[in-house]
Amino acid sequence: NSGMNSKLDPMPRPMPRESALTDDDRILYLMDDISRGARRAYDARIGKIGLNQTQWRIIGQLLREPLLMQSEIAKRLELESATIGQAVAGLCAKGLMERQRATTDRRAWQLILTEQIDKLLPELRESADRLHDLLWRNTTLEEKRALREILVRASLNLDQGRIDSG
């Protein structure tokens, strides 16, 4: 006996397994499943034109934010710098991208999509549209708008949480 009074320090009761996951948890798991499934489906379509998942995700990031540095893309995609570096080298070899030293930081790489990417954009767009047709089948425009608003709000909440805890 350690001399501790068991009435003052009761053993915590284990949580029943059926209540360990909430509906909020299930929503996050579902969002993750959809994201992974959509990436796999798009990857299968885009693989036919010679791009791997990391490459098309880099292209997507640069289409959204053309001034991102290679290191910033690595952080956003949560990939190792070596993985991004290999994908960028492949894109450069295909003539789809150029890599230049950043003028603000000579250690950083500025990635620039070339005119060659413009030839691929219609095929990338068509593949994305076919995926969206599948994903959003039986979903109204109003439902998609509401979902987007909710997800934007959740994303902003996460960003604010990082600022508050950082």
mmCIF file of C-alpha atoms in Angstrom:
data_model
loop_
_atom_site.group_PDB
_atom_site.id
_atom_site.type_symbol
_atom_site.label_atom_id
_atom_site.label_comp_id
_atom_site.label_asym_id
_atom_site.label_seq_id
_atom_site.Cartn_x
_atom_site.Cartn_y
_atom_site.Cartn_z
ATOM 1 C CA ASN A 1 0.000 0.000 0.000
ATOM 2 C CA SER A 2 1.440 3.351 -1.029
ATOM 3 C CA GLY A 3 -0.482 5.164 1.659
ATOM 4 C CA MET A 4 -2.657 7.047 -0.869
ATOM 5 C CA ASN A 5 -6.298 7.400 -0.008
ATOM 6 C CA SER A 6 -8.283 5.765 -2.808
ATOM 7 C CA LYS A 7 -11.368 7.908 -2.005
ATOM 8 C CA LEU A 8 -9.420 11.103 -2.751
ATOM 9 C CA ASP A 9 -7.637 9.747 -5.830
ATOM 10 C CA PRO A 10 -10.076 7.431 -7.621
ATOM 11 C CA MET A 11 -8.921 5.554 -10.696
ATOM 12 C CA PRO A 12 -10.381 7.149 -13.815
ATOM 13 C CA ARG A 13 -13.026 5.013 -15.435
ATOM 14 C CA PRO A 14 -12.239 4.019 -18.999
ATOM 15 C CA MET A 15 -14.322 5.627 -21.705
ATOM 16 C CA PRO A 16 -16.688 3.258 -23.486
ATOM 17 C CA ARG A 17 -15.349 2.598 -26.968
ATOM 18 C CA GLU A 18 -18.645 3.401 -28.660
ATOM 19 C CA SER A 19 -18.470 6.970 -27.347
ATOM 20 C CA ALA A 20 -14.774 7.478 -28.149
ATOM 21 C CA LEU A 21 -15.629 8.913 -31.585
ATOM 22 C CA THR A 22 -18.009 11.817 -31.954
ATOM 23 C CA ASP A 23 -19.915 12.964 -35.030
ATOM 24 C CA ASP A 24 -17.325 15.759 -35.356
ATOM 25 C CA ASP A 25 -14.584 13.090 -35.475
ATOM 26 C CA ARG A 26 -16.537 11.196 -38.124
ATOM 27 C CA ILE A 27 -16.810 14.367 -40.246
ATOM 28 C CA LEU A 28 -13.025 14.834 -40.142
ATOM 29 C CA TYR A 29 -12.433 11.187 -41.071
ATOM 30 C CA LEU A 30 -14.920 11.506 -43.925
ATOM 31 C CA MET A 31 -13.215 14.680 -45.194
ATOM 32 C CA ASP A 32 -9.871 12.875 -45.101
ATOM 33 C CA ASP A 33 -11.297 9.821 -46.912
ATOM 34 C CA ILE A 34 -12.808 12.039 -49.613
ATOM 35 C CA SER A 35 -9.581 13.999 -50.022
ATOM 36 C CA ARG A 36 -7.451 10.867 -50.341
ATOM 37 C CA GLY A 37 -9.959 9.192 -52.668
ATOM 38 C CA ALA A 38 -10.193 12.269 -54.900
ATOM 39 C CA ARG A 39 -6.388 12.510 -55.091
ATOM 40 C CA ARG A 40 -6.151 8.818 -56.023
ATOM 41 C CA ALA A 41 -8.843 9.173 -58.709
ATOM 42 C CA TYR A 42 -7.247 12.308 -60.165
ATOM 43 C CA ASP A 43 -3.804 10.721 -59.961
ATOM 44 C CA ALA A 44 -5.026 7.762 -62.043
ATOM 45 C CA ARG A 45 -6.359 10.136 -64.708
ATOM 46 C CA ILE A 46 -3.304 12.413 -64.753
ATOM 47 C CA GLY A 47 -0.816 9.535 -64.665
ATOM 48 C CA LYS A 48 -1.772 8.894 -68.281
ATOM 49 C CA ILE A 49 -0.162 12.198 -69.286
ATOM 50 C CA GLY A 50 2.994 11.517 -67.313
ATOM 51 C CA LEU A 51 2.469 13.501 -64.109
ATOM 52 C CA ASN A 52 2.638 11.996 -60.656
ATOM 53 C CA GLN A 53 0.584 13.177 -57.689
ATOM 54 C CA THR A 54 3.298 15.365 -56.212
ATOM 55 C CA GLN A 55 3.841 17.042 -59.581
ATOM 56 C CA TRP A 56 0.209 17.890 -60.228
ATOM 57 C CA ARG A 57 -0.207 19.079 -56.649
ATOM 58 C CA ILE A 58 2.773 21.436 -57.120
ATOM 59 C CA ILE A 59 1.222 22.714 -60.353
ATOM 60 C CA GLY A 60 -2.077 23.229 -58.514
ATOM 61 C CA GLN A 61 -0.384 25.202 -55.747
ATOM 62 C CA LEU A 62 1.357 27.434 -58.286
ATOM 63 C CA LEU A 63 -1.861 27.997 -60.223
ATOM 64 C CA ARG A 64 -3.474 29.160 -56.972
ATOM 65 C CA GLU A 65 -0.462 31.147 -55.718
ATOM 66 C CA PRO A 66 2.134 31.756 -58.457
ATOM 67 C CA LEU A 67 4.700 33.395 -56.143
ATOM 68 C CA LEU A 68 5.142 30.488 -53.723
ATOM 69 C CA MET A 69 8.710 29.347 -53.131
ATOM 70 C CA GLN A 70 9.604 25.659 -53.355
ATOM 71 C CA SER A 71 9.999 25.440 -49.565
ATOM 72 C CA GLU A 72 6.545 27.001 -49.026
ATOM 73 C CA ILE A 73 4.979 24.440 -51.345
ATOM 74 C CA ALA A 74 6.709 21.647 -49.430
ATOM 75 C CA LYS A 75 5.188 22.970 -46.186
ATOM 76 C CA ARG A 76 1.702 23.363 -47.677
ATOM 77 C CA LEU A 77 1.730 19.873 -49.160
ATOM 78 C CA GLU A 78 3.364 18.475 -45.987
ATOM 79 C CA LEU A 79 6.069 16.764 -48.013
ATOM 80 C CA GLU A 80 9.802 16.470 -47.492
ATOM 81 C CA SER A 81 11.962 18.923 -49.405
ATOM 82 C CA ALA A 82 13.695 16.021 -51.198
ATOM 83 C CA THR A 83 10.326 14.736 -52.460
ATOM 84 C CA ILE A 84 9.382 18.188 -53.725
ATOM 85 C CA GLY A 85 12.854 18.622 -55.225
ATOM 86 C CA GLN A 86 12.546 15.392 -57.232
ATOM 87 C CA ALA A 87 9.069 16.327 -58.473
ATOM 88 C CA VAL A 88 10.247 19.823 -59.465
ATOM 89 C CA ALA A 89 13.253 18.349 -61.293
ATOM 90 C CA GLY A 90 10.858 16.133 -63.254
ATOM 91 C CA LEU A 91 8.615 19.088 -64.105
ATOM 92 C CA CYS A 92 11.658 21.087 -65.225
ATOM 93 C CA ALA A 93 12.853 18.164 -67.370
ATOM 94 C CA LYS A 94 9.419 18.086 -69.056
ATOM 95 C CA GLY A 95 9.710 21.813 -69.751
ATOM 96 C CA LEU A 96 6.642 22.604 -67.620
ATOM 97 C CA MET A 97 8.494 24.610 -64.997
ATOM 98 C CA GLU A 98 11.654 26.601 -64.427
ATOM 99 C CA ARG A 99 13.442 26.905 -61.124
ATOM 100 C CA GLN A 100 15.317 30.121 -60.341
ATOM 101 C CA ARG A 101 17.040 31.429 -57.252
ATOM 102 C CA ALA A 102 14.748 33.854 -55.473
ATOM 103 C CA THR A 103 15.852 37.466 -55.649
ATOM 104 C CA THR A 104 14.909 38.033 -52.003
ATOM 105 C CA ASP A 105 16.714 34.940 -50.660
ATOM 106 C CA ARG A 106 19.408 33.331 -52.785
ATOM 107 C CA ARG A 107 18.981 30.060 -50.838
ATOM 108 C CA ALA A 108 15.314 29.764 -51.883
ATOM 109 C CA TRP A 109 13.945 28.496 -55.186
ATOM 110 C CA GLN A 110 11.298 30.417 -57.105
ATOM 111 C CA LEU A 111 9.209 28.080 -59.280
ATOM 112 C CA ILE A 112 7.798 29.433 -62.519
ATOM 113 C CA LEU A 113 5.314 27.593 -64.716
ATOM 114 C CA THR A 114 6.323 27.835 -68.383
ATOM 115 C CA GLU A 115 4.137 28.287 -71.443
ATOM 116 C CA GLN A 116 4.334 24.493 -71.911
ATOM 117 C CA ILE A 117 1.917 24.097 -68.987
ATOM 118 C CA ASP A 118 -0.719 25.970 -71.003
ATOM 119 C CA LYS A 119 -0.825 23.039 -73.431
ATOM 120 C CA LEU A 120 -1.604 20.647 -70.561
ATOM 121 C CA LEU A 121 -4.172 22.815 -68.774
ATOM 122 C CA PRO A 122 -7.143 21.721 -70.945
ATOM 123 C CA GLU A 123 -6.411 18.058 -70.187
ATOM 124 C CA LEU A 124 -5.882 18.785 -66.481
ATOM 125 C CA ARG A 125 -9.149 20.742 -66.443
ATOM 126 C CA GLU A 126 -11.070 17.985 -68.219
ATOM 127 C CA SER A 127 -9.792 15.372 -65.760
ATOM 128 C CA ALA A 128 -10.729 17.586 -62.826
ATOM 129 C CA ASP A 129 -14.187 18.246 -64.295
ATOM 130 C CA ARG A 130 -14.840 14.502 -64.684
ATOM 131 C CA LEU A 131 -13.795 13.987 -61.075
ATOM 132 C CA HIS A 132 -16.087 16.809 -59.934
ATOM 133 C CA ASP A 133 -18.974 15.306 -61.910
ATOM 134 C CA LEU A 134 -18.479 12.102 -59.948
ATOM 135 C CA LEU A 135 -17.934 13.778 -56.574
ATOM 136 C CA TRP A 136 -20.848 16.195 -56.773
ATOM 137 C CA ARG A 137 -23.417 13.937 -58.430
ATOM 138 C CA ASN A 138 -26.841 14.527 -56.801
ATOM 139 C CA THR A 139 -25.563 17.699 -55.095
ATOM 140 C CA THR A 140 -27.193 21.050 -55.766
ATOM 141 C CA LEU A 141 -25.319 24.276 -56.391
ATOM 142 C CA GLU A 142 -26.776 25.650 -53.144
ATOM 143 C CA GLU A 143 -25.500 22.626 -51.194
ATOM 144 C CA LYS A 144 -22.028 23.036 -52.679
ATOM 145 C CA ARG A 145 -22.008 26.747 -51.835
ATOM 146 C CA ALA A 146 -23.088 26.018 -48.253
ATOM 147 C CA LEU A 147 -20.417 23.330 -47.916
ATOM 148 C CA ARG A 148 -17.771 25.697 -49.266
ATOM 149 C CA GLU A 149 -18.809 28.404 -46.775
ATOM 150 C CA ILE A 150 -18.616 25.940 -43.888
ATOM 151 C CA LEU A 151 -15.196 24.652 -44.980
ATOM 152 C CA VAL A 152 -13.838 28.189 -45.466
ATOM 153 C CA ARG A 153 -15.022 29.070 -41.957
ATOM 154 C CA ALA A 154 -13.424 25.927 -40.505
ATOM 155 C CA SER A 155 -10.169 26.705 -42.330
ATOM 156 C CA LEU A 156 -10.164 30.271 -40.997
ATOM 157 C CA ASN A 157 -10.824 28.934 -37.491
ATOM 158 C CA LEU A 158 -7.792 26.644 -37.827
ATOM 159 C CA ASP A 159 -5.653 29.510 -39.092
ATOM 160 C CA GLN A 160 -6.782 31.673 -36.169
ATOM 161 C CA GLY A 161 -6.029 28.828 -33.757
ATOM 162 C CA ARG A 162 -2.480 28.593 -35.118
ATOM 163 C CA ILE A 163 -2.041 32.339 -34.635
ATOM 164 C CA ASP A 164 -3.498 32.267 -31.106
ATOM 165 C CA SER A 165 -1.382 29.299 -29.980
ATOM 166 C CA GLY A 166 1.778 30.355 -31.859
#
